[in-house]
GROMACS .gro file of C-alpha atoms in nm:
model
  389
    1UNK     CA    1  -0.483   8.528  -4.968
    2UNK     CA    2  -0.547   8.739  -5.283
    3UNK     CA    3  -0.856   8.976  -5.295
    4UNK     CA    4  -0.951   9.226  -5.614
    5UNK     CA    5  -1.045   9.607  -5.495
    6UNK     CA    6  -1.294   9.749  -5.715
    7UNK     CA    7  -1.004   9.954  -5.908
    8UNK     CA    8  -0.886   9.595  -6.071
    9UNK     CA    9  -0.537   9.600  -5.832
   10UNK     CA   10  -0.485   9.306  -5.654
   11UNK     CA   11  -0.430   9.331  -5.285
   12UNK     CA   12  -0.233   9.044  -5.059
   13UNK     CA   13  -0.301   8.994  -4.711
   14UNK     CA   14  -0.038   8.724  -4.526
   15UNK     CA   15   0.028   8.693  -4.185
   16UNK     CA   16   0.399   8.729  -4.030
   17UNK     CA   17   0.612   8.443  -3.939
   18UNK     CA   18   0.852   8.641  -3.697
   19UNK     CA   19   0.596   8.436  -3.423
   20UNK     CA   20   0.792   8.151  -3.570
   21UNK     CA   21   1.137   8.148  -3.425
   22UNK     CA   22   1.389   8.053  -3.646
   23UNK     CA   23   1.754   8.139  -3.685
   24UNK     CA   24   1.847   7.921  -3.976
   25UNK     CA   25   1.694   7.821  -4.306
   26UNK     CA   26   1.592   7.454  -4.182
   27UNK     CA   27   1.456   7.650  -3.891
   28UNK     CA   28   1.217   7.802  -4.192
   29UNK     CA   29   1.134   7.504  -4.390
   30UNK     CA   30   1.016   7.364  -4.076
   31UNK     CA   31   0.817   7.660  -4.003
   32UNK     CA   32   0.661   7.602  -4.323
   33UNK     CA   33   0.540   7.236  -4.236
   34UNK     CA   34   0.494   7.246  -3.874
   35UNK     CA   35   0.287   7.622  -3.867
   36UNK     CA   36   0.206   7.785  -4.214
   37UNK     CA   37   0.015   7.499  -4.395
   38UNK     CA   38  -0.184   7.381  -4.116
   39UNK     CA   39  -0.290   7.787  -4.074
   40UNK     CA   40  -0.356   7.730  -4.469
   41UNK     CA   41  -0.555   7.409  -4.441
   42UNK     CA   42  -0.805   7.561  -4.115
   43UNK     CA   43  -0.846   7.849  -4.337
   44UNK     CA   44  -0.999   7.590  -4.628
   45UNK     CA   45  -0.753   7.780  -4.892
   46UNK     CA   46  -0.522   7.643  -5.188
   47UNK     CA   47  -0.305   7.903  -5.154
   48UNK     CA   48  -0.179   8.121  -4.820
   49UNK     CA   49   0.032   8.431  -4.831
   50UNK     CA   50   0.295   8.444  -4.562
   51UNK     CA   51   0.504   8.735  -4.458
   52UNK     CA   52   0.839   8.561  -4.429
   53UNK     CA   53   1.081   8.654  -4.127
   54UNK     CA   54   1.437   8.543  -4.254
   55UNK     CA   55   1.701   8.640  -3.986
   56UNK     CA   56   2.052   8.706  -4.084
   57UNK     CA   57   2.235   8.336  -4.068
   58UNK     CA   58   1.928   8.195  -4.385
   59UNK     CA   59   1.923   8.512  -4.558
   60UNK     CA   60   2.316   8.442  -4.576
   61UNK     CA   61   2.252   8.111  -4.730
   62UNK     CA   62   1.944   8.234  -4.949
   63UNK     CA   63   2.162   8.492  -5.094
   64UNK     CA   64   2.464   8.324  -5.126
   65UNK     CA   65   2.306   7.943  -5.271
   66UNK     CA   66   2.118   7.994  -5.562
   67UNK     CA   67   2.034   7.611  -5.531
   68UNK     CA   68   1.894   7.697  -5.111
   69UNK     CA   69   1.654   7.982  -5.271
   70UNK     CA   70   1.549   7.763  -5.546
   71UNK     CA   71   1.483   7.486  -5.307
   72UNK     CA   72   1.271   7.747  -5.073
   73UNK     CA   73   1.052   7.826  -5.361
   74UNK     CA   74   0.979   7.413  -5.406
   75UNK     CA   75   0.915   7.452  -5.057
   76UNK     CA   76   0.655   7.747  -5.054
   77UNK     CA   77   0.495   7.595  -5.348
   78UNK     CA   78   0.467   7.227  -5.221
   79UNK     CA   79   0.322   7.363  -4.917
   80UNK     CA   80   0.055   7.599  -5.099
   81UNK     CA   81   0.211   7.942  -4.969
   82UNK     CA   82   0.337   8.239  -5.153
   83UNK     CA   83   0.507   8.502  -5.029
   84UNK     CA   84   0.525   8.900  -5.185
   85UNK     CA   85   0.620   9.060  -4.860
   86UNK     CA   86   0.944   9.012  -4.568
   87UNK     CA   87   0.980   9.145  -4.228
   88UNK     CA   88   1.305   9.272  -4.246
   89UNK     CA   89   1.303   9.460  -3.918
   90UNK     CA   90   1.448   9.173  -3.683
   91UNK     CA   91   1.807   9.108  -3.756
   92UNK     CA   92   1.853   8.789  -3.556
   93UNK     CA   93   1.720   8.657  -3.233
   94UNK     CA   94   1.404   8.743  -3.271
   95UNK     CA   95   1.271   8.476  -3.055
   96UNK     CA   96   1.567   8.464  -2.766
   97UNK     CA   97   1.431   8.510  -2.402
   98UNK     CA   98   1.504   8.862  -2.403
   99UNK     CA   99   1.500   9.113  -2.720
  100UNK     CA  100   1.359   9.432  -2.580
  101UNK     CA  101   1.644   9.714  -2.723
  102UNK     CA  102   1.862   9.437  -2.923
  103UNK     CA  103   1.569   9.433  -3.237
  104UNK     CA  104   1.724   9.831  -3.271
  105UNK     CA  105   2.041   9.693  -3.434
  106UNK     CA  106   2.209   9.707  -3.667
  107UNK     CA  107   2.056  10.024  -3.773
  108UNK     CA  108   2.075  10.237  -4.122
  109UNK     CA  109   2.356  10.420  -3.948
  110UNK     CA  110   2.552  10.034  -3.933
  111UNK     CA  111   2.636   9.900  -4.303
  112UNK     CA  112   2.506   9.562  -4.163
  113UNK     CA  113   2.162   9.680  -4.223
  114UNK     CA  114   2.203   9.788  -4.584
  115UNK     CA  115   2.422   9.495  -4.631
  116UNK     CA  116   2.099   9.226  -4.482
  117UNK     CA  117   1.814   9.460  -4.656
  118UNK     CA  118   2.012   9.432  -4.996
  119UNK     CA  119   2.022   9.031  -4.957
  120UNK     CA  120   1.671   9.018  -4.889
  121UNK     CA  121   1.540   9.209  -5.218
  122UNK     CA  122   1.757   9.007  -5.373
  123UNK     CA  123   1.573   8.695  -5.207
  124UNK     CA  124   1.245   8.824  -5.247
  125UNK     CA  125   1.306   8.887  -5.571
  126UNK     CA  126   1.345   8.506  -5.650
  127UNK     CA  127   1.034   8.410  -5.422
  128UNK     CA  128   0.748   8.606  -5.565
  129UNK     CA  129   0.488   8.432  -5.763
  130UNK     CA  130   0.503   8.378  -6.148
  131UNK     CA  131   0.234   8.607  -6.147
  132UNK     CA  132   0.350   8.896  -5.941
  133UNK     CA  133   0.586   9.149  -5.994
  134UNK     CA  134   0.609   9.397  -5.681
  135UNK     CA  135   0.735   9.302  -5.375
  136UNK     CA  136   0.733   9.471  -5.004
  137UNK     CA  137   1.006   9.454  -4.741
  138UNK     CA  138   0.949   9.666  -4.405
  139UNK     CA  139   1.220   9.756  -4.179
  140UNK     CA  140   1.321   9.946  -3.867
  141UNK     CA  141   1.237  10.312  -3.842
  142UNK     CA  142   1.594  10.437  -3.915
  143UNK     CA  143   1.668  10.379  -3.545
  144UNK     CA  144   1.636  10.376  -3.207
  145UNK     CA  145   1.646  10.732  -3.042
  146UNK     CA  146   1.912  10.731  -2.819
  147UNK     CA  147   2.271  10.785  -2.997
  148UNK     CA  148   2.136  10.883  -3.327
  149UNK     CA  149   2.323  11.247  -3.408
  150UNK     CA  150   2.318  11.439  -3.727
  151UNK     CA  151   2.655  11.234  -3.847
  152UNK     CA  152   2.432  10.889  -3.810
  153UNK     CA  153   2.131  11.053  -3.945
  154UNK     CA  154   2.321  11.153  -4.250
  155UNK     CA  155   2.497  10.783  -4.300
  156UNK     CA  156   2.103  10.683  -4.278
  157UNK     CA  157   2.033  10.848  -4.509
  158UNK     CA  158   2.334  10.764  -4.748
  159UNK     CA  159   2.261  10.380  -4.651
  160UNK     CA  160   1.869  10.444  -4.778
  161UNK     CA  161   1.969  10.595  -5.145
  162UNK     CA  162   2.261  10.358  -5.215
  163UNK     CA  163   1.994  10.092  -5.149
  164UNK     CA  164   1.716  10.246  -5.390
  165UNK     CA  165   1.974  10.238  -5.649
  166UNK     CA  166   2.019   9.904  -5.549
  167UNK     CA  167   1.635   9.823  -5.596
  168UNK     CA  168   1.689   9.990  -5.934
  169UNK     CA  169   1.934   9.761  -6.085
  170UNK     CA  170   1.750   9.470  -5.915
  171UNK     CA  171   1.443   9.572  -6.105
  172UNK     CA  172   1.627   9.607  -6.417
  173UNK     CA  173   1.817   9.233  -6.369
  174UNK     CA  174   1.493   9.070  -6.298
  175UNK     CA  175   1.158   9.255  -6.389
  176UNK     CA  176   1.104   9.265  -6.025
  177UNK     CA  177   1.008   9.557  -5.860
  178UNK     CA  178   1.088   9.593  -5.515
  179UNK     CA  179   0.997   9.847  -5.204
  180UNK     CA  180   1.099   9.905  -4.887
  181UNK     CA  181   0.890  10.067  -4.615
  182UNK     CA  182   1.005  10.247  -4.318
  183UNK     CA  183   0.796  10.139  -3.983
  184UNK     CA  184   0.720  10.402  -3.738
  185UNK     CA  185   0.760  10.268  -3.390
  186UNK     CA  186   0.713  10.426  -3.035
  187UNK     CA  187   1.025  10.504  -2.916
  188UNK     CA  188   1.200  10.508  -3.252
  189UNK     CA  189   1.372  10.850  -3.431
  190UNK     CA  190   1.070  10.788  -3.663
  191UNK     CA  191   0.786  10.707  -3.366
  192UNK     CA  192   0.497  10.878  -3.563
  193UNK     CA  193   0.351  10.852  -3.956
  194UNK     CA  194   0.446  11.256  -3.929
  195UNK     CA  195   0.799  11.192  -3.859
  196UNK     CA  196   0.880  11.002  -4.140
  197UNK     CA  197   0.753  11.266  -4.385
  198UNK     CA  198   1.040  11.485  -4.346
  199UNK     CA  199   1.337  11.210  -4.378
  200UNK     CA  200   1.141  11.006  -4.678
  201UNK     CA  201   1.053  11.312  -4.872
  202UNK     CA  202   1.448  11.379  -4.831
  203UNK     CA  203   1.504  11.070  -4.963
  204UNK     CA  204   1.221  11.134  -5.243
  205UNK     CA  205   1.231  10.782  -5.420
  206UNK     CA  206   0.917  10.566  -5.510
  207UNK     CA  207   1.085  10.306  -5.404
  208UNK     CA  208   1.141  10.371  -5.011
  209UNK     CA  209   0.829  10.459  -4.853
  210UNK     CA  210   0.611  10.355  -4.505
  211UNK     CA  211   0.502  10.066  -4.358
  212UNK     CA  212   0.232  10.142  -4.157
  213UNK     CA  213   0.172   9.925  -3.860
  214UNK     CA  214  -0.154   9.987  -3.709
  215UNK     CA  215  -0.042   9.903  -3.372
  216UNK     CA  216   0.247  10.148  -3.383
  217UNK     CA  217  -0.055  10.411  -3.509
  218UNK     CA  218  -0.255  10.342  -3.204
  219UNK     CA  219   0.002  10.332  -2.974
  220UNK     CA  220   0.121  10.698  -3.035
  221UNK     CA  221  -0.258  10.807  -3.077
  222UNK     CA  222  -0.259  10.917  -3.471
  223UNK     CA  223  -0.564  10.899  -3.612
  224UNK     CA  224  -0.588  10.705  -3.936
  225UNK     CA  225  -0.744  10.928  -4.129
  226UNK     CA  226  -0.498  11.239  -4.057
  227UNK     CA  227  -0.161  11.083  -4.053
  228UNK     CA  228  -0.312  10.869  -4.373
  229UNK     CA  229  -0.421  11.204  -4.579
  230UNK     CA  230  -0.057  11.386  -4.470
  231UNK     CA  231   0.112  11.052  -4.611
  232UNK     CA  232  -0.043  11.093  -4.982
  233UNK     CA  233  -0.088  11.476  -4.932
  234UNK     CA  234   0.340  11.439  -4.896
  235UNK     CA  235   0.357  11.207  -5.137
  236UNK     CA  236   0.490  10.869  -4.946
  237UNK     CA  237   0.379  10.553  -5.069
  238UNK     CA  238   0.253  10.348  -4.818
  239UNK     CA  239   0.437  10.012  -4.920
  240UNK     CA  240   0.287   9.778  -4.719
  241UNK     CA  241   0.048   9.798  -4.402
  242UNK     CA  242   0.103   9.546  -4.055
  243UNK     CA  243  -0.251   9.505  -3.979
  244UNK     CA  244  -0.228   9.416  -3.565
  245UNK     CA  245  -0.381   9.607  -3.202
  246UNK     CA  246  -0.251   9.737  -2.949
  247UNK     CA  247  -0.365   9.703  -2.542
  248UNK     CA  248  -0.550  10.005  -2.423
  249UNK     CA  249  -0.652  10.021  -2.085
  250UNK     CA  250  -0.933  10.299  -2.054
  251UNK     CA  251  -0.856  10.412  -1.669
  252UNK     CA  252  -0.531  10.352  -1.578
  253UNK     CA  253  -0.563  10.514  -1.219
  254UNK     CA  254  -0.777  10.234  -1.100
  255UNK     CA  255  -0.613   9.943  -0.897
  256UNK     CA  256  -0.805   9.677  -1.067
  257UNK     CA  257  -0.669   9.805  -1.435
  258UNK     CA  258  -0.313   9.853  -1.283
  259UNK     CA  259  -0.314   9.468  -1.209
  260UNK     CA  260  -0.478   9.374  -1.539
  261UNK     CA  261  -0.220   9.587  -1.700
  262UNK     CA  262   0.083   9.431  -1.502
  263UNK     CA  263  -0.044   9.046  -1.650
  264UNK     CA  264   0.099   9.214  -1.933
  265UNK     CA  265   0.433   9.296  -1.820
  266UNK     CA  266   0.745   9.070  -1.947
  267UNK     CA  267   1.050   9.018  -2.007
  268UNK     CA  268   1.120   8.959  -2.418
  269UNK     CA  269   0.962   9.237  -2.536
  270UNK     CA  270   0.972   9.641  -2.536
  271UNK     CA  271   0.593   9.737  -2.479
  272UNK     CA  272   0.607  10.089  -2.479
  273UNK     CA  273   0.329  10.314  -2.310
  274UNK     CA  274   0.194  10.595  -2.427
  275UNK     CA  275  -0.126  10.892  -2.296
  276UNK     CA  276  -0.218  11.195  -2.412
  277UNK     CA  277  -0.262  11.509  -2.193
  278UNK     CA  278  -0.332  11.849  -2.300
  279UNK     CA  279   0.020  11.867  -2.293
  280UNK     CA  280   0.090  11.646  -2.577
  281UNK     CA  281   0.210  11.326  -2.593
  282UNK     CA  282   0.367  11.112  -2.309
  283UNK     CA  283   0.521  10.798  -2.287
  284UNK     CA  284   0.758  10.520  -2.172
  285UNK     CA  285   0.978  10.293  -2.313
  286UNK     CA  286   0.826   9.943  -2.093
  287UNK     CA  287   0.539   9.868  -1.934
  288UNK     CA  288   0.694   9.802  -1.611
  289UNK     CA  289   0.822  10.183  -1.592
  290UNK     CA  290   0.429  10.330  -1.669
  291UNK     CA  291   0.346  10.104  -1.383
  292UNK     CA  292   0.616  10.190  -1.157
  293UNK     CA  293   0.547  10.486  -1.000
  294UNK     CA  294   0.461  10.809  -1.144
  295UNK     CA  295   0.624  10.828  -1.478
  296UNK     CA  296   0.306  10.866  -1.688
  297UNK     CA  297   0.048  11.045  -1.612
  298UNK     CA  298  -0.298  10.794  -1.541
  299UNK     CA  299  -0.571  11.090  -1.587
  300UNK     CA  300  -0.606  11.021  -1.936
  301UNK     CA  301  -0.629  10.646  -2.113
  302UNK     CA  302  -0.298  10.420  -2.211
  303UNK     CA  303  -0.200  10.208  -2.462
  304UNK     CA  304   0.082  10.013  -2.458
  305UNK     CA  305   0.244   9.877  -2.752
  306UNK     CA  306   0.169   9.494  -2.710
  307UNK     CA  307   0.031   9.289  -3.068
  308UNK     CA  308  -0.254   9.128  -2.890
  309UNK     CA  309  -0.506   8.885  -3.102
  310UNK     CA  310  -0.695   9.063  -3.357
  311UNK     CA  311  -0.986   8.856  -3.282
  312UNK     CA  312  -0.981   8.855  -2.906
  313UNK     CA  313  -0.969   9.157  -2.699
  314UNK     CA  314  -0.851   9.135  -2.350
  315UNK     CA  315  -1.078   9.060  -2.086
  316UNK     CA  316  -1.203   9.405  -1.883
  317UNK     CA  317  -1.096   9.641  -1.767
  318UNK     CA  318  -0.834   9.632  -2.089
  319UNK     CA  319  -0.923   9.625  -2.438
  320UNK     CA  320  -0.751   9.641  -2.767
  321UNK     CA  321  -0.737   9.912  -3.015
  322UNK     CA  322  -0.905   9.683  -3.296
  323UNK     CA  323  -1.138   9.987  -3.381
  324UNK     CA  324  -0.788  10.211  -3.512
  325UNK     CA  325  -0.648   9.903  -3.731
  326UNK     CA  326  -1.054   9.925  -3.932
  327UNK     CA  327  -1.044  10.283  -3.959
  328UNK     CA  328  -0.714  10.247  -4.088
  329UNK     CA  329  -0.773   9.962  -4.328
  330UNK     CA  330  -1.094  10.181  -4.447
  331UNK     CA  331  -0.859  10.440  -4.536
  332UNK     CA  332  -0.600  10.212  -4.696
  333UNK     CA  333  -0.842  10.006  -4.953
  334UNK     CA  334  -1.196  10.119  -4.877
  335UNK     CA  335  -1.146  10.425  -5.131
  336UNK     CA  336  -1.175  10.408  -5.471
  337UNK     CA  337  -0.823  10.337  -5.517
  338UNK     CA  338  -0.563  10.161  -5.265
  339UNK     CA  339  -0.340  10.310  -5.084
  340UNK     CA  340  -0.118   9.977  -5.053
  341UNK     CA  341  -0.181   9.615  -5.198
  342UNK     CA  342   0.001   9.421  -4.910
  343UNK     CA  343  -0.141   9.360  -4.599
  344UNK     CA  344   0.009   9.172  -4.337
  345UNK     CA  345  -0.135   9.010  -3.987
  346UNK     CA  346   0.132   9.079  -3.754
  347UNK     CA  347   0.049   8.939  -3.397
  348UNK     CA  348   0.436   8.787  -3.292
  349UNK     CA  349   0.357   8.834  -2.917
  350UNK     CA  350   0.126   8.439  -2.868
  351UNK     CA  351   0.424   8.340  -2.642
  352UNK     CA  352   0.402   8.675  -2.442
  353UNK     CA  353   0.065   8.658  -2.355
  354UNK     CA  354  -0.026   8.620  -1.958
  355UNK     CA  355   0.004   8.231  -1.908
  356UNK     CA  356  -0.346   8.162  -1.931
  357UNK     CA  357  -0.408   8.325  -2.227
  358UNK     CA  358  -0.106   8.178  -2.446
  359UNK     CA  359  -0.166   7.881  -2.680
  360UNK     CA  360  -0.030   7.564  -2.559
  361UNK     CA  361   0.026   7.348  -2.831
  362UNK     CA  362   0.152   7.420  -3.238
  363UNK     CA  363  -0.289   7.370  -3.305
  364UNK     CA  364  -0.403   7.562  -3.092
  365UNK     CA  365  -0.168   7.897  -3.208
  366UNK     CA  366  -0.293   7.781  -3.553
  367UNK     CA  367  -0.613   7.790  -3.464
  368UNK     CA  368  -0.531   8.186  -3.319
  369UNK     CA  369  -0.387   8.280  -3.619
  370UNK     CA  370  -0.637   8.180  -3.876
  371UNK     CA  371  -0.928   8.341  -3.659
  372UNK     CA  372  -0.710   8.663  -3.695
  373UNK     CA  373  -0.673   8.601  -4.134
  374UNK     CA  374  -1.068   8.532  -4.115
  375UNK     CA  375  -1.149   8.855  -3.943
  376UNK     CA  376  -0.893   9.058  -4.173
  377UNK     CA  377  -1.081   8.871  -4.486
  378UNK     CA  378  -1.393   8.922  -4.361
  379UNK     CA  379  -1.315   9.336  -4.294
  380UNK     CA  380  -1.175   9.341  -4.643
  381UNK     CA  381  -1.529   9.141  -4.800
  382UNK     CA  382  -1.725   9.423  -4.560
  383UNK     CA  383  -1.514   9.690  -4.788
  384UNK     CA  384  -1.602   9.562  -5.111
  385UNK     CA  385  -1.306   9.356  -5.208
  386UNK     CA  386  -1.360   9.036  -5.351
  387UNK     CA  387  -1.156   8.715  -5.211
  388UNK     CA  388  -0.991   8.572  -5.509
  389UNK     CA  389  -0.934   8.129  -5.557
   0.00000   0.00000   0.00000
């Protein structure tokens, strides 16, 4: 879905298909008969932007047949999708019973990483539209925190600038202009918008920047508006912006919220937990361990990184923090100028859901995810921007 900011940019807002699973590149094409165009079709549009997940085994093919990517495109376009932006984050098995610590690796310490972000600008760069020239890829925040020493931070760093000179040449092959953005995640070595300042102002190159993920933002308790002015006060481009909620559970003491919290509890994904205390920030890296004993302390609210439905908060005592992703997106294109022009809906977690809650057929998660595009159009109309044919 294309929309025009009063500046004259235009901005793209697609929604993720990591909540497809798919390993291979028939895995893909199927995702984009059996999922995208029916989202497409409920949404009454000609044309749907999609945030492609491609895990390592069809990138491998994408990069390595010309004929597969050319054959990808037919697809997209046959199907009335376009895609300008990837998740690159997931490296494979993305949708195996358990991922929890496994979506960490390969990090930018591990070659892999620069080897799989490399094939997917190259990819990308052979899927945009016609009509656009700037594409978005988001990726891990350097790593997980555990094992990352000043010898890994610097091959990180090494990994980052051999790939911007990477995006360079790709620019100058094809006329396409390609960014990367850095995601802060709970947990991660970059957790917060503030600590990726320091390492992408290291890097200093227009083409690396942030992704922010408004989840992530309300998970660690930034506010929008501060960790958005220290981004452009720094200088970081914000490349592209994950527009999903996290679960917040106002009074964690109580019993009854406990419970409501625990419905929430599985096995495939890392949810961390966070609160804030006078004392700063606290946290841990499941649910399970905030509700095991005394690891967090319950005085003051919790959030818990878990991409629930944009358009449907939990049922009390929980909520979501909805309210953080539209003071975010006020920030990022209710200005006078944008701060990004791709927007993503990134809610991979329909499967996770408490039983009752999760879809049960392919229509019905269709149904879930265009209610979550037609709130994210509608909060984009409410800031001005006009939906575009």
């Amino acid at each position: 879905m294309r929309f025009r900011h009063p500046d004259g940019s235009t901005v793209h807002l697609a929604y993720c298909t990591n909540v497809h699973p798919a390993e291979t590149l028939d895995g893909v094409v199927a995702q984009l008969r059996d999922h995208c165009e029916p989202v497409r079709r409920r949404l009454g549009r000609d044309r749907l932007g999609i945030g492609l997940w491609l895990a390592r085994d069809a990138a491998r093919t994408l990069d390595t047949d010309p004929s597969a990517l050319r054959a990808l495109r037919a697809e997209l376009d046959g199907h009335g999708l376009e895609v300008v932006t990837l998740n690159g984050f997931p490296y494979q098995g993305f949708g195996a019973e358990e991922v929890k610590y496994r979506v960490y690796k390969p990090d930018w310490a591990d070659a892999a990483r620069l080897d799989h972000t490399t094939a997917l600008a190259r990819i990308l760069a052979g899927l945009l539209p016609d009509d656009v020239k700037e594409g978005s890829i988001s990726t891990l925040p350097l790593a997980w925190r555990t094992a990352y020493d000043d010898t890994r931070a610097e091959q990180a760093r090494t990994a980052l600038r051999t790939l911007a000179q990477r995006l360079d040449a790709l620019e100058e092959l094809t006329g396409r202009s390609i960014r990367l953005g850095l995601e802060p995640e709970p947990g991660c070595v970059v957790e917060t918008t503030h600590d990726a300042i320091a390492p992408l102002t290291a890097i200093r190159h227009e083409r690396i920047g942030i992704c922010v993920d408004t989840c992530h933002l309300a998970t660690s308790f930034e506010d929008p508006h501060t960790a958005l002015d220290a981004l452009t006060a720094a200088g970081v481009p914000v490349v592209k912006s994950q527009l999903s909620a996290a679960l917040h559970a106002e009074r964690p003491h109580l019993p009854e919220v406990r419970e409501a919290l625990a419905a929430f509890d599985e096995p495939r994904f890392l949810h961390q937990t966070r609160t804030v205390t006078a004392g700063g920030l606290h946290g841990t890296d499941d649910l399970g361990s905030a509700l095991g004993g005394d690891a967090l302390p319950d005085a003051a609210p919790w959030r818990a990184h878990f991409h629930v439905p944009l358009h449907a908060a939990p049922a009390e005592p929980l909520t979501s923090t909805l309210p953080v992703l539209k003071a975010a997106l006020t920030r990022l294109v209710g200005g006078p100028r944008t701060l990004t022009r791709h927007l993503e809906v990134e809610t991979y977690t329909w499967q996770a859901l408490p039983p009752e809650l999760r879809p049960r057929d392919r229509g019905r998660l269709a149904d879930g995810i265009a209610a979550e595009l037609a709130l994210a159009r509608d909060l984009l109309t409410d800031l001005g921007l006009k939906e575009l044919p």
